[in-house]
Amino acid sequence: MTRIISPSLLAADFGNLKAACELINASEAEWFHIDVMDGTFVPNISFGFPVLEAIQKHCTKLIDVHLMIVHPEKYVKRFAEGGAGMITFHFETVENPSEVIAQIRAEGVKVGITINPDVAVEVLEPYIDQVDMVLLMTVFAGYGGQKFIEESYQRIATLKEIIDRKNPDCLIQVDGGVNDKNAPKLFASGVNVLVAGSAVFNAPDPIEMVHRMLKS
Ligand code: DX5
Ligand code: ZN
C-alpha cells in the first residue's frame, strides 16, 4: 500500500523558505503540501503564486497544492505553471466538479478533490473514478494546529468502501491534526497520504519526525 508523508508548508518558517525546502528534500517525505487560502472560502489568507514559485525553485519533491479558494478553475493554469504536481480543490467551491477535474488533467497535473468534515462523503461518489486522490479534511479547512476530529475514522471507512468499489487506484489523503500518535491508526485504516504541518515543523527534529510517522 502506498504510504506518503506530505509536510505542510503552512507551519514552516516563512522567513526562510529555502531552508524549509531543503529540510523536506532531505527527509523521507515524498510530497510537499502547499495550502492556498483566499479569505473567502476560508476566513484565513495564506499565500499565493510568488511563494509557490519560490518553492518550485528549491523543492525536489512533488508539490501537493491544496486550494481553499473560490473559483479554483480560474487559477488552475497558473498553479500548474507554478510547479504543482497535484492540485486538490474543494467540492464545495465549484459548480461542476467534472469540468474542473478535466481542466486540471489537461494541464498534465494529478487531480484531487476534497471536502470539509461537515460534508457527506457520499457526495464524492460520482467523481471517484475521475480523480487520483480524495482528501478528507480531518479539521475544518483554514488553520494549522487544530485538533484532529476523531469521527473522521468512520468517514475514512465509508470513503474506502467507495474507492475499493469504484477506483482502487485512487489515493486517500487526510489533513489536519495528524501526528506521530494517530499516524499508525490512519495508515492502518487505509489512508495513503498524511499531511502534517505542526507535527513536522514544530518537532525538534523534523526529518526524524517524518521517518517516525512513516515507519509507525
Ligand atoms: C488546514 C490546512 C492544513 C494545515 C494542517 O486548513 O489544510 O494543511 O496546514 O496543519 P496541522 O498539521 O498543523 O493540523
Ligand atoms: Zn491542507
PDB file of N, CA, C and O in Angstrom, residues 153-216:
ATOM      1  N   TYR A 153     -12.559   8.702  11.455  1.00  0.00           N
ATOM      2  CA  TYR A 153     -12.288   7.300  11.106  1.00  0.00           C
ATOM      3  C   TYR A 153     -13.479   6.659  10.402  1.00  0.00           C
ATOM      4  O   TYR A 153     -13.325   5.862   9.485  1.00  0.00           O
ATOM      5  N   GLN A 154     -14.693   7.018  10.840  1.00  0.00           N
ATOM      6  CA  GLN A 154     -15.889   6.476  10.196  1.00  0.00           C
ATOM      7  C   GLN A 154     -15.987   6.970   8.741  1.00  0.00           C
ATOM      8  O   GLN A 154     -16.331   6.219   7.825  1.00  0.00           O
ATOM      9  N   ARG A 155     -15.610   8.240   8.537  1.00  0.00           N
ATOM     10  CA  ARG A 155     -15.649   8.812   7.181  1.00  0.00           C
ATOM     11  C   ARG A 155     -14.599   8.147   6.288  1.00  0.00           C
ATOM     12  O   ARG A 155     -14.837   7.904   5.102  1.00  0.00           O
ATOM     13  N   ILE A 156     -13.450   7.850   6.861  1.00  0.00           N
ATOM     14  CA  ILE A 156     -12.392   7.173   6.086  1.00  0.00           C
ATOM     15  C   ILE A 156     -12.898   5.796   5.647  1.00  0.00           C
ATOM     16  O   ILE A 156     -12.717   5.386   4.505  1.00  0.00           O
ATOM     17  N   ALA A 157     -13.569   5.083   6.576  1.00  0.00           N
ATOM     18  CA  ALA A 157     -14.088   3.744   6.256  1.00  0.00           C
ATOM     19  C   ALA A 157     -15.124   3.816   5.134  1.00  0.00           C
ATOM     20  O   ALA A 157     -15.121   2.996   4.204  1.00  0.00           O
ATOM     21  N   THR A 158     -16.001   4.815   5.198  1.00  0.00           N
ATOM     22  CA  THR A 158     -17.022   4.987   4.152  1.00  0.00           C
ATOM     23  C   THR A 158     -16.354   5.266   2.803  1.00  0.00           C
ATOM     24  O   THR A 158     -16.696   4.677   1.778  1.00  0.00           O
ATOM     25  N   LEU A 159     -15.371   6.162   2.828  1.00  0.00           N
ATOM     26  CA  LEU A 159     -14.668   6.509   1.591  1.00  0.00           C
ATOM     27  C   LEU A 159     -13.932   5.297   1.025  1.00  0.00           C
ATOM     28  O   LEU A 159     -13.960   5.044  -0.179  1.00  0.00           O
ATOM     29  N   LYS A 160     -13.290   4.551   1.904  1.00  0.00           N
ATOM     30  CA  LYS A 160     -12.510   3.394   1.466  1.00  0.00           C
ATOM     31  C   LYS A 160     -13.411   2.368   0.775  1.00  0.00           C
ATOM     32  O   LYS A 160     -13.035   1.786  -0.243  1.00  0.00           O
ATOM     33  N   GLU A 161     -14.600   2.198   1.313  1.00  0.00           N
ATOM     34  CA  GLU A 161     -15.553   1.251   0.715  1.00  0.00           C
ATOM     35  C   GLU A 161     -15.920   1.707  -0.712  1.00  0.00           C
ATOM     36  O   GLU A 161     -15.959   0.906  -1.642  1.00  0.00           O
ATOM     37  N   ILE A 162     -16.124   3.004  -0.884  1.00  0.00           N
ATOM     38  CA  ILE A 162     -16.490   3.532  -2.219  1.00  0.00           C
ATOM     39  C   ILE A 162     -15.306   3.377  -3.183  1.00  0.00           C
ATOM     40  O   ILE A 162     -15.454   2.949  -4.333  1.00  0.00           O
ATOM     41  N   ILE A 163     -14.107   3.711  -2.684  1.00  0.00           N
ATOM     42  CA  ILE A 163     -12.904   3.644  -3.529  1.00  0.00           C
ATOM     43  C   ILE A 163     -12.611   2.210  -3.959  1.00  0.00           C
ATOM     44  O   ILE A 163     -12.314   1.953  -5.130  1.00  0.00           O
ATOM     45  N   ASP A 164     -12.720   1.267  -3.037  1.00  0.00           N
ATOM     46  CA  ASP A 164     -12.449  -0.144  -3.373  1.00  0.00           C
ATOM     47  C   ASP A 164     -13.386  -0.625  -4.482  1.00  0.00           C
ATOM     48  O   ASP A 164     -13.012  -1.421  -5.328  1.00  0.00           O
ATOM     49  N   ARG A 165     -14.578  -0.090  -4.478  1.00  0.00           N
ATOM     50  CA  ARG A 165     -15.592  -0.480  -5.452  1.00  0.00           C
ATOM     51  C   ARG A 165     -15.410   0.224  -6.793  1.00  0.00           C
ATOM     52  O   ARG A 165     -15.553  -0.356  -7.852  1.00  0.00           O
ATOM     53  N   LYS A 166     -15.052   1.518  -6.747  1.00  0.00           N
ATOM     54  CA  LYS A 166     -15.109   2.332  -7.972  1.00  0.00           C
ATOM     55  C   LYS A 166     -13.756   2.661  -8.610  1.00  0.00           C
ATOM     56  O   LYS A 166     -13.670   2.894  -9.810  1.00  0.00           O
ATOM     57  N   ASN A 167     -12.705   2.747  -7.796  1.00  0.00           N
ATOM     58  CA  ASN A 167     -11.396   3.126  -8.341  1.00  0.00           C
ATOM     59  C   ASN A 167     -10.300   2.814  -7.315  1.00  0.00           C
ATOM     60  O   ASN A 167      -9.807   3.711  -6.631  1.00  0.00           O
ATOM     61  N   PRO A 168      -9.904   1.528  -7.238  1.00  0.00           N
ATOM     62  CA  PRO A 168      -8.942   1.124  -6.198  1.00  0.00           C
ATOM     63  C   PRO A 168      -7.597   1.847  -6.274  1.00  0.00           C
ATOM     64  O   PRO A 168      -6.849   1.853  -5.294  1.00  0.00           O
ATOM     65  N   ASP A 169      -7.275   2.469  -7.423  1.00  0.00           N
ATOM     66  CA  ASP A 169      -6.002   3.197  -7.535  1.00  0.00           C
ATOM     67  C   ASP A 169      -6.063   4.584  -6.890  1.00  0.00           C
ATOM     68  O   ASP A 169      -5.044   5.253  -6.746  1.00  0.00           O
ATOM     69  N   CYS A 170      -7.256   5.053  -6.563  1.00  0.00           N
ATOM     70  CA  CYS A 170      -7.416   6.394  -6.009  1.00  0.00           C
ATOM     71  C   CYS A 170      -6.822   6.453  -4.598  1.00  0.00           C
ATOM     72  O   CYS A 170      -7.113   5.609  -3.747  1.00  0.00           O
ATOM     73  N   LEU A 171      -5.973   7.448  -4.366  1.00  0.00           N
ATOM     74  CA  LEU A 171      -5.329   7.597  -3.055  1.00  0.00           C
ATOM     75  C   LEU A 171      -6.259   8.295  -2.072  1.00  0.00           C
ATOM     76  O   LEU A 171      -7.085   9.122  -2.472  1.00  0.00           O
ATOM     77  N   ILE A 172      -6.097   7.977  -0.792  1.00  0.00           N
ATOM     78  CA  ILE A 172      -6.814   8.680   0.280  1.00  0.00           C
ATOM     79  C   ILE A 172      -5.796   9.519   1.044  1.00  0.00           C
ATOM     80  O   ILE A 172      -4.763   9.004   1.505  1.00  0.00           O
ATOM     81  N   GLN A 173      -6.084  10.814   1.167  1.00  0.00           N
ATOM     82  CA  GLN A 173      -5.227  11.726   1.935  1.00  0.00           C
ATOM     83  C   GLN A 173      -6.047  12.282   3.097  1.00  0.00           C
ATOM     84  O   GLN A 173      -7.249  12.503   2.947  1.00  0.00           O
ATOM     85  N   VAL A 174      -5.417  12.494   4.240  1.00  0.00           N
ATOM     86  CA  VAL A 174      -6.074  13.231   5.326  1.00  0.00           C
ATOM     87  C   VAL A 174      -5.199  14.414   5.720  1.00  0.00           C
ATOM     88  O   VAL A 174      -3.983  14.397   5.533  1.00  0.00           O
ATOM     89  N   ASP A 175      -5.848  15.450   6.261  1.00  0.00           N
ATOM     90  CA  ASP A 175      -5.178  16.728   6.504  1.00  0.00           C
ATOM     91  C   ASP A 175      -5.816  17.397   7.720  1.00  0.00           C
ATOM     92  O   ASP A 175      -7.017  17.680   7.713  1.00  0.00           O
ATOM     93  N   GLY A 176      -4.989  17.648   8.738  1.00  0.00           N
ATOM     94  CA  GLY A 176      -5.445  18.375   9.916  1.00  0.00           C
ATOM     95  C   GLY A 176      -5.286  17.577  11.189  1.00  0.00           C
ATOM     96  O   GLY A 176      -5.905  16.518  11.341  1.00  0.00           O
ATOM     97  N   GLY A 177      -4.425  18.047  12.075  1.00  0.00           N
ATOM     98  CA  GLY A 177      -4.244  17.394  13.369  1.00  0.00           C
ATOM     99  C   GLY A 177      -3.563  16.039  13.306  1.00  0.00           C
ATOM    100  O   GLY A 177      -3.701  15.230  14.223  1.00  0.00           O
ATOM    101  N   VAL A 178      -2.834  15.792  12.225  1.00  0.00           N
ATOM    102  CA  VAL A 178      -2.147  14.495  12.082  1.00  0.00           C
ATOM    103  C   VAL A 178      -0.784  14.571  12.764  1.00  0.00           C
ATOM    104  O   VAL A 178      -0.064  15.571  12.632  1.00  0.00           O
ATOM    105  N   ASN A 179      -0.449  13.514  13.495  1.00  0.00           N
ATOM    106  CA  ASN A 179       0.842  13.496  14.204  1.00  0.00           C
ATOM    107  C   ASN A 179       1.349  12.059  14.325  1.00  0.00           C
ATOM    108  O   ASN A 179       0.736  11.128  13.789  1.00  0.00           O
ATOM    109  N   ASP A 180       2.458  11.876  15.043  1.00  0.00           N
ATOM    110  CA  ASP A 180       3.032  10.527  15.150  1.00  0.00           C
ATOM    111  C   ASP A 180       2.188   9.600  16.016  1.00  0.00           C
ATOM    112  O   ASP A 180       2.358   8.383  15.962  1.00  0.00           O
ATOM    113  N   LYS A 181       1.235  10.173  16.797  1.00  0.00           N
ATOM    114  CA  LYS A 181       0.360   9.327  17.628  1.00  0.00           C
ATOM    115  C   LYS A 181      -0.746   8.696  16.788  1.00  0.00           C
ATOM    116  O   LYS A 181      -1.047   7.523  16.944  1.00  0.00           O
ATOM    117  N   ASN A 182      -1.400   9.496  15.912  1.00  0.00           N
ATOM    118  CA  ASN A 182      -2.510   8.928  15.140  1.00  0.00           C
ATOM    119  C   ASN A 182      -2.086   8.365  13.778  1.00  0.00           C
ATOM    120  O   ASN A 182      -2.872   7.678  13.117  1.00  0.00           O
ATOM    121  N   ALA A 183      -0.848   8.617  13.366  1.00  0.00           N
ATOM    122  CA  ALA A 183      -0.378   8.116  12.057  1.00  0.00           C
ATOM    123  C   ALA A 183      -0.561   6.598  11.889  1.00  0.00           C
ATOM    124  O   ALA A 183      -1.077   6.154  10.852  1.00  0.00           O
ATOM    125  N   PRO A 184      -0.177   5.779  12.899  1.00  0.00           N
ATOM    126  CA  PRO A 184      -0.314   4.331  12.702  1.00  0.00           C
ATOM    127  C   PRO A 184      -1.759   3.914  12.433  1.00  0.00           C
ATOM    128  O   PRO A 184      -2.023   3.121  11.533  1.00  0.00           O
ATOM    129  N   LYS A 185      -2.708   4.475  13.195  1.00  0.00           N
ATOM    130  CA  LYS A 185      -4.119   4.102  13.030  1.00  0.00           C
ATOM    131  C   LYS A 185      -4.641   4.591  11.667  1.00  0.00           C
ATOM    132  O   LYS A 185      -5.436   3.909  11.017  1.00  0.00           O
ATOM    133  N   LEU A 186      -4.173   5.767  11.237  1.00  0.00           N
ATOM    134  CA  LEU A 186      -4.628   6.306   9.949  1.00  0.00           C
ATOM    135  C   LEU A 186      -4.131   5.427   8.805  1.00  0.00           C
ATOM    136  O   LEU A 186      -4.898   5.051   7.919  1.00  0.00           O
ATOM    137  N   PHE A 187      -2.853   5.075   8.829  1.00  0.00           N
ATOM    138  CA  PHE A 187      -2.334   4.175   7.787  1.00  0.00           C
ATOM    139  C   PHE A 187      -3.075   2.835   7.838  1.00  0.00           C
ATOM    140  O   PHE A 187      -3.461   2.294   6.799  1.00  0.00           O
ATOM    141  N   ALA A 188      -3.297   2.325   9.039  1.00  0.00           N
ATOM    142  CA  ALA A 188      -3.985   1.032   9.174  1.00  0.00           C
ATOM    143  C   ALA A 188      -5.429   1.104   8.676  1.00  0.00           C
ATOM    144  O   ALA A 188      -6.015   0.101   8.265  1.00  0.00           O
ATOM    145  N   SER A 189      -6.014   2.314   8.682  1.00  0.00           N
ATOM    146  CA  SER A 189      -7.399   2.491   8.209  1.00  0.00           C
ATOM    147  C   SER A 189      -7.474   2.606   6.691  1.00  0.00           C
ATOM    148  O   SER A 189      -8.560   2.763   6.138  1.00  0.00           O
ATOM    149  N   GLY A 190      -6.301   2.613   6.036  1.00  0.00           N
ATOM    150  CA  GLY A 190      -6.307   2.670   4.566  1.00  0.00           C
ATOM    151  C   GLY A 190      -5.923   4.014   3.986  1.00  0.00           C
ATOM    152  O   GLY A 190      -5.986   4.221   2.773  1.00  0.00           O
ATOM    153  N   VAL A 191      -5.525   4.950   4.845  1.00  0.00           N
ATOM    154  CA  VAL A 191      -5.073   6.257   4.345  1.00  0.00           C
ATOM    155  C   VAL A 191      -3.700   6.077   3.696  1.00  0.00           C
ATOM    156  O   VAL A 191      -2.847   5.358   4.212  1.00  0.00           O
ATOM    157  N   ASN A 192      -3.502   6.735   2.537  1.00  0.00           N
ATOM    158  CA  ASN A 192      -2.228   6.624   1.820  1.00  0.00           C
ATOM    159  C   ASN A 192      -1.305   7.818   2.041  1.00  0.00           C
ATOM    160  O   ASN A 192      -0.088   7.670   1.990  1.00  0.00           O
ATOM    161  N   VAL A 193      -1.896   8.999   2.210  1.00  0.00           N
ATOM    162  CA  VAL A 193      -1.076  10.211   2.302  1.00  0.00           C
ATOM    163  C   VAL A 193      -1.463  11.007   3.545  1.00  0.00           C
ATOM    164  O   VAL A 193      -2.617  11.409   3.700  1.00  0.00           O
ATOM    165  N   LEU A 194      -0.496  11.214   4.420  1.00  0.00           N
ATOM    166  CA  LEU A 194      -0.728  12.009   5.630  1.00  0.00           C
ATOM    167  C   LEU A 194      -0.119  13.390   5.442  1.00  0.00           C
ATOM    168  O   LEU A 194       1.083  13.521   5.194  1.00  0.00           O
ATOM    169  N   VAL A 195      -0.967  14.423   5.583  1.00  0.00           N
ATOM    170  CA  VAL A 195      -0.474  15.798   5.606  1.00  0.00           C
ATOM    171  C   VAL A 195      -0.188  16.141   7.062  1.00  0.00           C
ATOM    172  O   VAL A 195      -0.991  15.829   7.937  1.00  0.00           O
ATOM    173  N   ALA A 196       0.945  16.774   7.322  1.00  0.00           N
ATOM    174  CA  ALA A 196       1.243  17.178   8.703  1.00  0.00           C
ATOM    175  C   ALA A 196       2.045  18.475   8.685  1.00  0.00           C
ATOM    176  O   ALA A 196       3.119  18.538   8.081  1.00  0.00           O
ATOM    177  N   GLY A 197       1.473  19.488   9.333  1.00  0.00           N
ATOM    178  CA  GLY A 197       2.139  20.783   9.425  1.00  0.00           C
ATOM    179  C   GLY A 197       2.886  20.912  10.726  1.00  0.00           C
ATOM    180  O   GLY A 197       4.101  20.674  10.800  1.00  0.00           O
ATOM    181  N   SER A 198       2.144  21.251  11.793  1.00  0.00           N
ATOM    182  CA  SER A 198       2.813  21.494  13.080  1.00  0.00           C
ATOM    183  C   SER A 198       3.577  20.275  13.593  1.00  0.00           C
ATOM    184  O   SER A 198       4.662  20.426  14.154  1.00  0.00           O
ATOM    185  N   ALA A 199       3.028  19.070  13.385  1.00  0.00           N
ATOM    186  CA  ALA A 199       3.722  17.876  13.901  1.00  0.00           C
ATOM    187  C   ALA A 199       5.134  17.786  13.328  1.00  0.00           C
ATOM    188  O   ALA A 199       6.077  17.425  14.038  1.00  0.00           O
ATOM    189  N   VAL A 200       5.296  18.144  12.070  1.00  0.00           N
ATOM    190  CA  VAL A 200       6.625  18.041  11.445  1.00  0.00           C
ATOM    191  C   VAL A 200       7.479  19.266  11.777  1.00  0.00           C
ATOM    192  O   VAL A 200       8.582  19.149  12.325  1.00  0.00           O
ATOM    193  N   PHE A 201       6.951  20.461  11.475  1.00  0.00           N
ATOM    194  CA  PHE A 201       7.810  21.647  11.585  1.00  0.00           C
ATOM    195  C   PHE A 201       8.048  22.103  13.022  1.00  0.00           C
ATOM    196  O   PHE A 201       9.025  22.782  13.289  1.00  0.00           O
ATOM    197  N   ASN A 202       7.169  21.728  13.949  1.00  0.00           N
ATOM    198  CA  ASN A 202       7.417  22.089  15.352  1.00  0.00           C
ATOM    199  C   ASN A 202       8.195  21.012  16.100  1.00  0.00           C
ATOM    200  O   ASN A 202       8.498  21.171  17.283  1.00  0.00           O
ATOM    201  N   ALA A 203       8.510  19.920  15.414  1.00  0.00           N
ATOM    202  CA  ALA A 203       9.274  18.848  16.076  1.00  0.00           C
ATOM    203  C   ALA A 203      10.728  19.300  16.242  1.00  0.00           C
ATOM    204  O   ALA A 203      11.244  20.034  15.402  1.00  0.00           O
ATOM    205  N   PRO A 204      11.372  18.834  17.307  1.00  0.00           N
ATOM    206  CA  PRO A 204      12.791  19.189  17.488  1.00  0.00           C
ATOM    207  C   PRO A 204      13.622  18.733  16.282  1.00  0.00           C
ATOM    208  O   PRO A 204      14.553  19.424  15.879  1.00  0.00           O
ATOM    209  N   ASP A 205      13.250  17.573  15.718  1.00  0.00           N
ATOM    210  CA  ASP A 205      13.962  17.072  14.547  1.00  0.00           C
ATOM    211  C   ASP A 205      12.931  16.654  13.481  1.00  0.00           C
ATOM    212  O   ASP A 205      12.449  15.520  13.466  1.00  0.00           O
ATOM    213  N   PRO A 206      12.564  17.586  12.567  1.00  0.00           N
ATOM    214  CA  PRO A 206      11.522  17.301  11.574  1.00  0.00           C
ATOM    215  C   PRO A 206      11.828  16.092  10.690  1.00  0.00           C
ATOM    216  O   PRO A 206      10.908  15.330  10.346  1.00  0.00           O
ATOM    217  N   ILE A 207      13.090  15.880  10.365  1.00  0.00           N
ATOM    218  CA  ILE A 207      13.440  14.747   9.491  1.00  0.00           C
ATOM    219  C   ILE A 207      13.151  13.429  10.203  1.00  0.00           C
ATOM    220  O   ILE A 207      12.602  12.491   9.626  1.00  0.00           O
ATOM    221  N   GLU A 208      13.492  13.397  11.488  1.00  0.00           N
ATOM    222  CA  GLU A 208      13.244  12.208  12.289  1.00  0.00           C
ATOM    223  C   GLU A 208      11.734  11.994  12.460  1.00  0.00           C
ATOM    224  O   GLU A 208      11.238  10.863  12.443  1.00  0.00           O
ATOM    225  N   MET A 209      10.999  13.099  12.606  1.00  0.00           N
ATOM    226  CA  MET A 209       9.533  13.007  12.769  1.00  0.00           C
ATOM    227  C   MET A 209       8.884  12.414  11.524  1.00  0.00           C
ATOM    228  O   MET A 209       7.994  11.554  11.624  1.00  0.00           O
ATOM    229  N   VAL A 210       9.327  12.841  10.342  1.00  0.00           N
ATOM    230  CA  VAL A 210       8.791  12.268   9.094  1.00  0.00           C
ATOM    231  C   VAL A 210       9.061  10.770   9.084  1.00  0.00           C
ATOM    232  O   VAL A 210       8.171   9.960   8.786  1.00  0.00           O
ATOM    233  N   HIS A 211      10.271  10.390   9.451  1.00  0.00           N
ATOM    234  CA  HIS A 211      10.648   8.970   9.488  1.00  0.00           C
ATOM    235  C   HIS A 211       9.735   8.206  10.454  1.00  0.00           C
ATOM    236  O   HIS A 211       9.207   7.146  10.123  1.00  0.00           O
ATOM    237  N   ARG A 212       9.536   8.794  11.630  1.00  0.00           N
ATOM    238  CA  ARG A 212       8.743   8.117  12.651  1.00  0.00           C
ATOM    239  C   ARG A 212       7.288   7.925  12.180  1.00  0.00           C
ATOM    240  O   ARG A 212       6.689   6.871  12.382  1.00  0.00           O
ATOM    241  N   MET A 213       6.714   8.948  11.549  1.00  0.00           N
ATOM    242  CA  MET A 213       5.336   8.837  11.080  1.00  0.00           C
ATOM    243  C   MET A 213       5.211   7.783   9.986  1.00  0.00           C
ATOM    244  O   MET A 213       4.237   7.035   9.930  1.00  0.00           O
ATOM    245  N   LEU A 214       6.222   7.713   9.155  1.00  0.00           N
ATOM    246  CA  LEU A 214       6.197   6.793   8.019  1.00  0.00           C
ATOM    247  C   LEU A 214       6.363   5.341   8.444  1.00  0.00           C
ATOM    248  O   LEU A 214       5.709   4.444   7.921  1.00  0.00           O
ATOM    249  N   LYS A 215       7.228   5.119   9.415  1.00  0.00           N
ATOM    250  CA  LYS A 215       7.547   3.750   9.820  1.00  0.00           C
ATOM    251  C   LYS A 215       6.652   3.249  10.942  1.00  0.00           C
ATOM    252  O   LYS A 215       6.804   2.142  11.424  1.00  0.00           O
ATOM    253  N   SER A 216       5.725   4.125  11.375  1.00  0.00           N
ATOM    254  CA  SER A 216       4.917   3.798  12.548  1.00  0.00           C
ATOM    255  C   SER A 216       4.052   2.570  12.295  1.00  0.00           C
ATOM    256  O   SER A 216       3.591   2.359  11.215  1.00  0.00           O
TER     257      SER A 216
END
